PDB file of C-alpha atoms and ligand atoms in Angstrom:
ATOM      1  CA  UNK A 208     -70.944 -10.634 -35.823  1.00 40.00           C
ATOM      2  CA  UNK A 209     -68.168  -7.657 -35.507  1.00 45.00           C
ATOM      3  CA  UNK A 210     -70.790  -5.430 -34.203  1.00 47.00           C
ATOM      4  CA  UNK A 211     -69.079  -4.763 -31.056  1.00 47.00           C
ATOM      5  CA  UNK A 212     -65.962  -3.686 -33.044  1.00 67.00           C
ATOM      6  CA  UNK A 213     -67.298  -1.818 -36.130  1.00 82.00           C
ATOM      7  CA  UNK A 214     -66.750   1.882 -36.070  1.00 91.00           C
ATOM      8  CA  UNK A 215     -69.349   4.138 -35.615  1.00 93.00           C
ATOM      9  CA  UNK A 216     -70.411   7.286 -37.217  1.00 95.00           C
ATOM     10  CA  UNK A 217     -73.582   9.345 -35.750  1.00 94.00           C
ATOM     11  CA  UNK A 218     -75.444  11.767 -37.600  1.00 93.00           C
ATOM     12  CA  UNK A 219     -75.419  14.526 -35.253  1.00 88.00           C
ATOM     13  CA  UNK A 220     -78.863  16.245 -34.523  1.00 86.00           C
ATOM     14  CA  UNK A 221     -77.217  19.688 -33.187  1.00 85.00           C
ATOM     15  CA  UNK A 222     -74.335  21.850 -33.826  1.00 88.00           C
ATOM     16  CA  UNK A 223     -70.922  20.462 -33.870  1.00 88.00           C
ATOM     17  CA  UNK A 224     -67.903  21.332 -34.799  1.00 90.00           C
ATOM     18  CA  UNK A 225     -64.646  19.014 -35.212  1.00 90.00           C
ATOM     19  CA  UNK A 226     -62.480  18.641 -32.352  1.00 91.00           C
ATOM     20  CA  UNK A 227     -59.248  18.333 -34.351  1.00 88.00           C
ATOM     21  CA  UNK A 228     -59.743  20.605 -37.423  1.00 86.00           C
ATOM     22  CA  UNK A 229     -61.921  23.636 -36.048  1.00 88.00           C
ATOM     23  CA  UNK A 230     -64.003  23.039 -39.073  1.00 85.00           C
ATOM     24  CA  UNK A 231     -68.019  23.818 -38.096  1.00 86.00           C
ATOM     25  CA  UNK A 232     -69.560  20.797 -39.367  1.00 85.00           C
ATOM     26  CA  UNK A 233     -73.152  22.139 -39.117  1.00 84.00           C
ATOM     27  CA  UNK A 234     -76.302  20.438 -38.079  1.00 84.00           C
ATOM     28  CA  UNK A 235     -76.627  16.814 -39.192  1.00 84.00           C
ATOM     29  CA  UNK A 236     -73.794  16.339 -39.775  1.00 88.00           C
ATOM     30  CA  UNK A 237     -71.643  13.229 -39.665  1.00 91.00           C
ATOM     31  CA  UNK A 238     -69.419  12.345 -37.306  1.00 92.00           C
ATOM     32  CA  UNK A 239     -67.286  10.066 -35.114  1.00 91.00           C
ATOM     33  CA  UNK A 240     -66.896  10.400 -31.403  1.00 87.00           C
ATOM     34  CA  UNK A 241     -63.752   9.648 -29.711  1.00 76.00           C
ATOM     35  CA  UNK A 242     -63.636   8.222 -26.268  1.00 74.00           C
ATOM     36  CA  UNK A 243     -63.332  11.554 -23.682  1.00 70.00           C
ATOM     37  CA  UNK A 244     -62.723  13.797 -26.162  1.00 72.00           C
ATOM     38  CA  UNK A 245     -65.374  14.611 -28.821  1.00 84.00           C
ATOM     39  CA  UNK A 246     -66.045  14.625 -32.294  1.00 90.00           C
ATOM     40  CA  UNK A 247     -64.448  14.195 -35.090  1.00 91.00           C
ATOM     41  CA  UNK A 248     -65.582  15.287 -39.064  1.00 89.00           C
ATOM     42  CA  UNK A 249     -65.484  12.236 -41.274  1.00 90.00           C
ATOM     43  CA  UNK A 250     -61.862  13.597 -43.141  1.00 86.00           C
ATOM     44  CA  UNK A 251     -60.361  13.729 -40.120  1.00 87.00           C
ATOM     45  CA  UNK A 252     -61.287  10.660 -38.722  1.00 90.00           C
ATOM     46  CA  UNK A 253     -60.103   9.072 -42.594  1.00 89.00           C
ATOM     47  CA  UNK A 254     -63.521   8.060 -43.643  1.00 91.00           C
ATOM     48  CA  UNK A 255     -64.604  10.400 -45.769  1.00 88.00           C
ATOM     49  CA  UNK A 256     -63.302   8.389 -48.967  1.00 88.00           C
ATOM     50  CA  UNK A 257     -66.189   5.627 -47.934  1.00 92.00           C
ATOM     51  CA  UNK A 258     -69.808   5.865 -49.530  1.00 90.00           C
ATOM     52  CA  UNK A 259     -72.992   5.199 -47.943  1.00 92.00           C
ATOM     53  CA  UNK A 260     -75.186   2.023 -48.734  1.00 94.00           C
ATOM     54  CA  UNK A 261     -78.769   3.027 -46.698  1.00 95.00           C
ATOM     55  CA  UNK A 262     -80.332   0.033 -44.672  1.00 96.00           C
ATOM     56  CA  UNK A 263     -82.857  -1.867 -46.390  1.00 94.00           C
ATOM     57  CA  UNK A 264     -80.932  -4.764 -48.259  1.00 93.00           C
ATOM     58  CA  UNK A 265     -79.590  -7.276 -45.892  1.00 94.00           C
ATOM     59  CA  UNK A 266     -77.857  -9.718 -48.268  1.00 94.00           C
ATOM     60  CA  UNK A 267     -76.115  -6.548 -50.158  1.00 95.00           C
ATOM     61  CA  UNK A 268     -75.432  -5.111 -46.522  1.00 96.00           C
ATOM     62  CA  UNK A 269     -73.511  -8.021 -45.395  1.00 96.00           C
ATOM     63  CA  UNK A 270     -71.642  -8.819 -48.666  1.00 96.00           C
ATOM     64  CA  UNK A 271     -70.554  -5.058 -48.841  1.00 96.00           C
ATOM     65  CA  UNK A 272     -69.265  -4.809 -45.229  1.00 96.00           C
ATOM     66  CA  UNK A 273     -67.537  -8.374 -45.874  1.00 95.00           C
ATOM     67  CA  UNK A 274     -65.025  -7.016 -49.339  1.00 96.00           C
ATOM     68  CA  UNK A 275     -64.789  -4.000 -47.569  1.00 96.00           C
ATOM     69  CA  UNK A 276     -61.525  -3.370 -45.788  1.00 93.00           C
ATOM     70  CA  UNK A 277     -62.864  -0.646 -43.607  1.00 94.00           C
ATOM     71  CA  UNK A 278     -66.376  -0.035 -43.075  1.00 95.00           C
ATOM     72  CA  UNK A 279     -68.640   1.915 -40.352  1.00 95.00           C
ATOM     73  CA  UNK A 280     -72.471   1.460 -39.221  1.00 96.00           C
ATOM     74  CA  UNK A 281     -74.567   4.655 -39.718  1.00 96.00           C
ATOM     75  CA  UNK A 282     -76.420   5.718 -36.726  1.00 96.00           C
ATOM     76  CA  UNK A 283     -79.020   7.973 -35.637  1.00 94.00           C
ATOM     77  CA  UNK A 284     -80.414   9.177 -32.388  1.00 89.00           C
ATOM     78  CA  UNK A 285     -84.698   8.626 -33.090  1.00 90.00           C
ATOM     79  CA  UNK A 286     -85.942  11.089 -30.377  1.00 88.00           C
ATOM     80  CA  UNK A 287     -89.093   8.696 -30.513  1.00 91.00           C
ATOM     81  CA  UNK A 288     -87.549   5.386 -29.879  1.00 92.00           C
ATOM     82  CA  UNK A 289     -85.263   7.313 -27.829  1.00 91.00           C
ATOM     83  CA  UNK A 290     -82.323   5.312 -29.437  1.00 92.00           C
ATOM     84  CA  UNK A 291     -79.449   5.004 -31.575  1.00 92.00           C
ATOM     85  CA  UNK A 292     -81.316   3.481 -35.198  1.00 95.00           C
ATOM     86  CA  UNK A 293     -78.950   2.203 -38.058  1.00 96.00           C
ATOM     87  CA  UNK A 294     -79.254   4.134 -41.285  1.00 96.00           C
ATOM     88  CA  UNK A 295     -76.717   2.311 -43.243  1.00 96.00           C
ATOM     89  CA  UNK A 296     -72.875   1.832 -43.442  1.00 96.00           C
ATOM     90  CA  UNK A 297     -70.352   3.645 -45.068  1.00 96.00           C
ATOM     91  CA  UNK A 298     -67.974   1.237 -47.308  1.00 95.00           C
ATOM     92  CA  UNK A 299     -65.220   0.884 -50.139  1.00 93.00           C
ATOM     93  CA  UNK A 300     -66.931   1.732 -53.204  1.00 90.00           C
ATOM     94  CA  UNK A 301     -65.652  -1.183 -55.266  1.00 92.00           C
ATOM     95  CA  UNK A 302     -67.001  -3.479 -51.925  1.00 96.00           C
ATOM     96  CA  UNK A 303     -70.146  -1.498 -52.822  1.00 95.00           C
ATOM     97  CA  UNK A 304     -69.701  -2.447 -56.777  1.00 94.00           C
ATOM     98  CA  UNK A 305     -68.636  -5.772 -55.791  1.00 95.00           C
ATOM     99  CA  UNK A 306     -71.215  -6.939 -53.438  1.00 96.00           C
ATOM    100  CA  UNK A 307     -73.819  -5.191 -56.092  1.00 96.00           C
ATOM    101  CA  UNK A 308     -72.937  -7.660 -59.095  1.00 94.00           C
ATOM    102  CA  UNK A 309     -73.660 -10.754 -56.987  1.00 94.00           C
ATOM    103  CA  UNK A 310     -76.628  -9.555 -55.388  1.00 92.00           C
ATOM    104  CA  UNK A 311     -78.568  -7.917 -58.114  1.00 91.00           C
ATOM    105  CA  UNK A 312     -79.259  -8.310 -61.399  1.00 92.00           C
ATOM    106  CA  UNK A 313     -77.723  -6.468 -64.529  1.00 92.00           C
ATOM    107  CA  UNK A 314     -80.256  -4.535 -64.977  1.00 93.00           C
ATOM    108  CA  UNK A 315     -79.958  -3.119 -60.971  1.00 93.00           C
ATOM    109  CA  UNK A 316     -76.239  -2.854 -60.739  1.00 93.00           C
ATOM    110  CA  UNK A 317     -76.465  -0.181 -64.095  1.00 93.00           C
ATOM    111  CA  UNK A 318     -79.418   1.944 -62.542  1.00 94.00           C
ATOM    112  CA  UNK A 319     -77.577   1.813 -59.316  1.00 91.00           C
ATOM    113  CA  UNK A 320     -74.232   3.098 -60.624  1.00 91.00           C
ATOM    114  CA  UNK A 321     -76.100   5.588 -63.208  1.00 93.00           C
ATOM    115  CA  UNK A 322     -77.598   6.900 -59.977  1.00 91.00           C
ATOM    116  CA  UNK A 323     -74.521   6.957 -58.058  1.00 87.00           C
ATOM    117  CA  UNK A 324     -72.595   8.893 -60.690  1.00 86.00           C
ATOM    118  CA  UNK A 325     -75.446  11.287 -61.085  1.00 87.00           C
ATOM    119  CA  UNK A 326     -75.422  11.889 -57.427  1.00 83.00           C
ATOM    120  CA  UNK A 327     -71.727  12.446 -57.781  1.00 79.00           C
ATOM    121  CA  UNK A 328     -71.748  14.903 -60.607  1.00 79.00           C
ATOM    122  CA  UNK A 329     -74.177  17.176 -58.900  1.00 79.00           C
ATOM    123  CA  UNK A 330     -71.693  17.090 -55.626  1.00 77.00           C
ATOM    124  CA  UNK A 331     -68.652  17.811 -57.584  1.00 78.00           C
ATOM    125  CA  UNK A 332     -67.203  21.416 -58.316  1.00 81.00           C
ATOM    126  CA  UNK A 333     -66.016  19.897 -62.401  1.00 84.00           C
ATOM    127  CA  UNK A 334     -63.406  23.053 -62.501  1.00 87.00           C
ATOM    128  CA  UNK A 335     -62.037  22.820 -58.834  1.00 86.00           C
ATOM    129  CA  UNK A 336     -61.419  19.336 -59.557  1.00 89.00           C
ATOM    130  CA  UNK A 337     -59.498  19.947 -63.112  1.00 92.00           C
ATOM    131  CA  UNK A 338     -57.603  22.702 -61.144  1.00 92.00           C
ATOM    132  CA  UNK A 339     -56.822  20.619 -58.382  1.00 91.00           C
ATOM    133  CA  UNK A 340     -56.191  17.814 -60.073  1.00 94.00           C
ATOM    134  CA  UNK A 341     -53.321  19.470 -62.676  1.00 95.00           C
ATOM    135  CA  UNK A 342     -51.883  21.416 -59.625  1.00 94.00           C
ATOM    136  CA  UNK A 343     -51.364  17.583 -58.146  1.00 95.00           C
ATOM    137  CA  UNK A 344     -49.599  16.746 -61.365  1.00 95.00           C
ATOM    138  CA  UNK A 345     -47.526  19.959 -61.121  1.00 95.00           C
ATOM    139  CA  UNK A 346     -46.146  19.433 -57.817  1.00 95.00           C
ATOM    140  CA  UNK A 347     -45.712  15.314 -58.055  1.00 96.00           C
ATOM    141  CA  UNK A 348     -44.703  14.514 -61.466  1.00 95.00           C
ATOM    142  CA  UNK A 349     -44.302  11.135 -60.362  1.00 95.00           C
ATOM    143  CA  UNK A 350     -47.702  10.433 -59.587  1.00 95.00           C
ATOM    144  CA  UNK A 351     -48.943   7.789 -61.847  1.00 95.00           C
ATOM    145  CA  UNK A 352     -51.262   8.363 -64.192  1.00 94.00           C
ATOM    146  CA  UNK A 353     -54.995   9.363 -63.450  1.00 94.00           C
ATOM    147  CA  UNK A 354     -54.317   9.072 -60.249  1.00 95.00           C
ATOM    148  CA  UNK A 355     -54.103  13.288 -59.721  1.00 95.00           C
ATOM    149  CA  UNK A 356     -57.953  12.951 -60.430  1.00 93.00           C
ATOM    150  CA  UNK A 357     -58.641  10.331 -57.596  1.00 92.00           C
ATOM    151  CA  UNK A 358     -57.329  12.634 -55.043  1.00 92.00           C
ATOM    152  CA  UNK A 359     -58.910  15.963 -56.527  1.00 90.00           C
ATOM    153  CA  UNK A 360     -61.932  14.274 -56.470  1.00 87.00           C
ATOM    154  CA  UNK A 361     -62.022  13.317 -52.650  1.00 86.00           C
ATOM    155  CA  UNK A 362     -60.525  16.243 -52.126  1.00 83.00           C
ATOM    156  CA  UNK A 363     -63.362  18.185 -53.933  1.00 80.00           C
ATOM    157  CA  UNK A 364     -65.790  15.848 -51.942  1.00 76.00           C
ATOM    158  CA  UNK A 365     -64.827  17.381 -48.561  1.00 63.00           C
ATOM    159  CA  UNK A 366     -66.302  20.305 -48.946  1.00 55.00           C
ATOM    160  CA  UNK A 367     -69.875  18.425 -50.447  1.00 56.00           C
ATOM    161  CA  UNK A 368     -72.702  17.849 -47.611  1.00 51.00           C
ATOM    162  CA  UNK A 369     -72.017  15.127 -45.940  1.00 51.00           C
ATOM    163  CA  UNK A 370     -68.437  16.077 -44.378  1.00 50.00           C
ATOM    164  CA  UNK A 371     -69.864  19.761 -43.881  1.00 47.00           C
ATOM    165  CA  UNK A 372     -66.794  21.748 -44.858  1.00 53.00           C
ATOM    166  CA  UNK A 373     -67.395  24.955 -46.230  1.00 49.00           C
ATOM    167  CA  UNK A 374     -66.459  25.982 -49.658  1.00 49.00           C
ATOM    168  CA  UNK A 375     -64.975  28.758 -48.788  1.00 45.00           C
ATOM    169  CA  UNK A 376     -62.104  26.152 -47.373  1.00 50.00           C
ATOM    170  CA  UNK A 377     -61.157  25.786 -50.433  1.00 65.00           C
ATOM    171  CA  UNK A 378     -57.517  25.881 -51.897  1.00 72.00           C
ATOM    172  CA  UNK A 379     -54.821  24.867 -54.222  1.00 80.00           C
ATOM    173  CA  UNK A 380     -52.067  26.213 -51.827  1.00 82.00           C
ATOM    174  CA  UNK A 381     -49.425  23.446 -51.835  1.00 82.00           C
ATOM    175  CA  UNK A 382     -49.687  22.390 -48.228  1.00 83.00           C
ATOM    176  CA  UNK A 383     -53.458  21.301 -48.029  1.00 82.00           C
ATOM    177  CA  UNK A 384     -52.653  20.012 -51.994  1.00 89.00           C
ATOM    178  CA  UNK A 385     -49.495  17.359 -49.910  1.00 92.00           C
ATOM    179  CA  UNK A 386     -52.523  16.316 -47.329  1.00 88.00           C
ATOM    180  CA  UNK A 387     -54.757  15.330 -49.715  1.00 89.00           C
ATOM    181  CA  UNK A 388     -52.103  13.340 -51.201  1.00 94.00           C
ATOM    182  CA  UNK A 389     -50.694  12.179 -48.259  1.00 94.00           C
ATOM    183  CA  UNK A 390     -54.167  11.063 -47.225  1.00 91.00           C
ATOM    184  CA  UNK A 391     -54.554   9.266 -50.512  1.00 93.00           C
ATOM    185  CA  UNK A 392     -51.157   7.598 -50.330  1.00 96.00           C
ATOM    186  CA  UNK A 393     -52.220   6.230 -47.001  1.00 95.00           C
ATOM    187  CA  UNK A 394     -55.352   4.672 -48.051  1.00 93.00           C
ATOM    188  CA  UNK A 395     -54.242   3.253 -51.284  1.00 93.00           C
ATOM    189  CA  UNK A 396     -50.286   2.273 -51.010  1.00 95.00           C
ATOM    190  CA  UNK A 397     -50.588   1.134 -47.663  1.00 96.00           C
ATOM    191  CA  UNK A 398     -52.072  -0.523 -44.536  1.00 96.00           C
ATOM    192  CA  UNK A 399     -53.394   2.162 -43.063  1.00 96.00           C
ATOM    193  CA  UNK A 400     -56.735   1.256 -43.671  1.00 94.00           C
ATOM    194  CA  UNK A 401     -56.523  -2.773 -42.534  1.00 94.00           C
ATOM    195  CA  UNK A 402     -54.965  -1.054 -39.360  1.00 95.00           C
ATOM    196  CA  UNK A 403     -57.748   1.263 -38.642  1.00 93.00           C
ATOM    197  CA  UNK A 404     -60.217  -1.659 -39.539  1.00 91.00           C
ATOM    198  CA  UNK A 405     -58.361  -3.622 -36.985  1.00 90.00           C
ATOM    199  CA  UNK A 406     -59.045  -1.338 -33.958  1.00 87.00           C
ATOM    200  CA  UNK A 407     -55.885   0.514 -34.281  1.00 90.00           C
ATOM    201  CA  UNK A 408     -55.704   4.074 -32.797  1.00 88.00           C
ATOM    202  CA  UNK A 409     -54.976   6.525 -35.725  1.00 90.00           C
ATOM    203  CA  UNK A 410     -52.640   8.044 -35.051  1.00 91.00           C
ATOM    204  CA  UNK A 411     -50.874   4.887 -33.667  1.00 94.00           C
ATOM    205  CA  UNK A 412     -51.930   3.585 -37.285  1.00 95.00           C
ATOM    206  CA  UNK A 413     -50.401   6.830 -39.283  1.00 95.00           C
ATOM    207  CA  UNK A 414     -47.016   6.334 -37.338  1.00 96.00           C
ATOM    208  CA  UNK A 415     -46.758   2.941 -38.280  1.00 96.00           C
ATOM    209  CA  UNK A 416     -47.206   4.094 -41.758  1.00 97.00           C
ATOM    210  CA  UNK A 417     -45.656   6.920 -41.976  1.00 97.00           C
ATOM    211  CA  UNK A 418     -42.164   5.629 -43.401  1.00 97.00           C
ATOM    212  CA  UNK A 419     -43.891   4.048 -46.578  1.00 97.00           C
ATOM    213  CA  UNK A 420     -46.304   7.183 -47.388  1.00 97.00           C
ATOM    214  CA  UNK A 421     -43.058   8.923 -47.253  1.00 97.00           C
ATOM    215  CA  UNK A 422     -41.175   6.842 -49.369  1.00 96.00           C
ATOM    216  CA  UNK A 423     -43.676   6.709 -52.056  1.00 96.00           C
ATOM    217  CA  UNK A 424     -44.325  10.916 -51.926  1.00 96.00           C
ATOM    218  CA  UNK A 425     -40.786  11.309 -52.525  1.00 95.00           C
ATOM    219  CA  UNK A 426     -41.005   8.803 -55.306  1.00 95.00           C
ATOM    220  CA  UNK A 427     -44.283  10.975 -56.693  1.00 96.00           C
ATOM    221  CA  UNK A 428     -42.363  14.368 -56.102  1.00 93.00           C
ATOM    222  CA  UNK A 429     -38.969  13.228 -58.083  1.00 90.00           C
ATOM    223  CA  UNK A 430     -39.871  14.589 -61.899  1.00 71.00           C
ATOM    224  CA  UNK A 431     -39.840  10.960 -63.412  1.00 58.00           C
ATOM    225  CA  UNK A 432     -42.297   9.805 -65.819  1.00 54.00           C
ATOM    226  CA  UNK A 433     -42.591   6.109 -66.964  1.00 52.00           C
ATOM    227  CA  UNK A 434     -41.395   5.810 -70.367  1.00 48.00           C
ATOM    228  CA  UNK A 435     -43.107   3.835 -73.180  1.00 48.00           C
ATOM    229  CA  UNK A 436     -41.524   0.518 -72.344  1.00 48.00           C
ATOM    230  CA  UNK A 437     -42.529   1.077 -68.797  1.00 47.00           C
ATOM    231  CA  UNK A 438     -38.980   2.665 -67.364  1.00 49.00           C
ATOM    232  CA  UNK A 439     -38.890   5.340 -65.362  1.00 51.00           C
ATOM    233  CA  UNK A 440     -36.401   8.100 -66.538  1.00 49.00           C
ATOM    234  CA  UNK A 441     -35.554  11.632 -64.779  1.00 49.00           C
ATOM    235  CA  UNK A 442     -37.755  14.236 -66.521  1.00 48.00           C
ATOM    236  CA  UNK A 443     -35.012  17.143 -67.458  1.00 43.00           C
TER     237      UNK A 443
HETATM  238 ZN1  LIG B 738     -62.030  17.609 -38.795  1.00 65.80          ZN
END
């Protein structure tokens, strides 16, 4: 068992607000703490790309946590048991997908995802996405392809329930447009997440990645499509 280890997210049960973004989170909402300081929302502690898998289905549970690169236990102060109780874990969706086809049958994994992407819908702002994701586009031709939706989409996802942000946040200005991608760079071109998963500090963890998400938004910023046979040529 990495219990000792795993991260930890609590669902808060009064106000908070996030110690390194100012954002007011809310009741309930979730949140890291961090040792002597105090909490954190879920985007700034780089978890709010990870979905939630309720308690209930050990075998699913443990598969899940185990393709999962980063993962966190879901906890919850019970004023009656005067405890912390586990109310899930937050994983990699395709750990989620993953550990889904081998535990259940065909027939569960489809009603599962239907549900998920239903969920999903109703949390997602279609237009700001479509904005978002074409103003991505716009400002890193280099991007590959589809991959301007993946980032408007967690970006859109902030400001749904569970990372509290308020709507009114909202904004295609370029600067919060390069975090979002920056964040996304992090998670998918590099180690950042292993590192995190391994204990590391974040922002010891964003320094040591910090020359590759570079290099690759400067690659993503220079106006070059690939070509049809694959070749990437200046766009002019
Ligand atoms: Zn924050």
């Amino acid at each position: 068992m990495r219990d000792k280890d795993d991260l930890k997210v609590f669902i808060s049960t009064r106000d908070s607000t996030c110690d390194e973004c100012g954002e007011k989170l809310g009741r309930k909402a979730w949140i890291t703490l961090m040792e002597g300081k105090g909490a954190l929302c879920l985007s700034c502690a780089d978890l709010d790309h990870l979905v939630f898998l309720p308690s209930g289905d050990a075998a699913l549970t443990r598969r899940a946590r185990k393709h999962s690169t980063l993962s966190a236990v879901v906890l919850k102060w019970s004023r009656a048991r005067k405890r912390y109780e586990r109310q899930g874990l937050l994983v990699e969706a395709p750990a989620l997908e993953k550990a889904e086809k081998e535990c259940l049958s065909d027939e569960e994994v489809r009603a599962r995802r239907r549900k998920r992407e239903a969920e999903r819908r109703a949390e997602i702002d279609r237009d700001y996405v479509k904005r978002f994701a074409l103003r991505v586009r716009e400002l890193y031709p280099g991007c590959p392809p589809g991959r301007e939706f993946e980032v408007a989409e967690h970006a859109c996802l902030k400001y749904s329930g569970r990372v509290g942000r308020s709507a009114g946040a909202k904004s295609l200005d370029a600067d919060p447009v390069r975090l979002a991608v920056i964040a996304h760079i992090r998670h998918t071109e590099t180690m950042y997440d292993k590192l995190l998963a391994g204990g590391f500090d974040r922002w010891a963890a964003r320094a040591k990645v910090d020359g590759e998400v570079q290099g690759v938004l400067q690659k993503w910023e220079a106006a070059t499509v690939p070509n049809r046979n694959g070749f990437r040529k200046p766009r002019r």
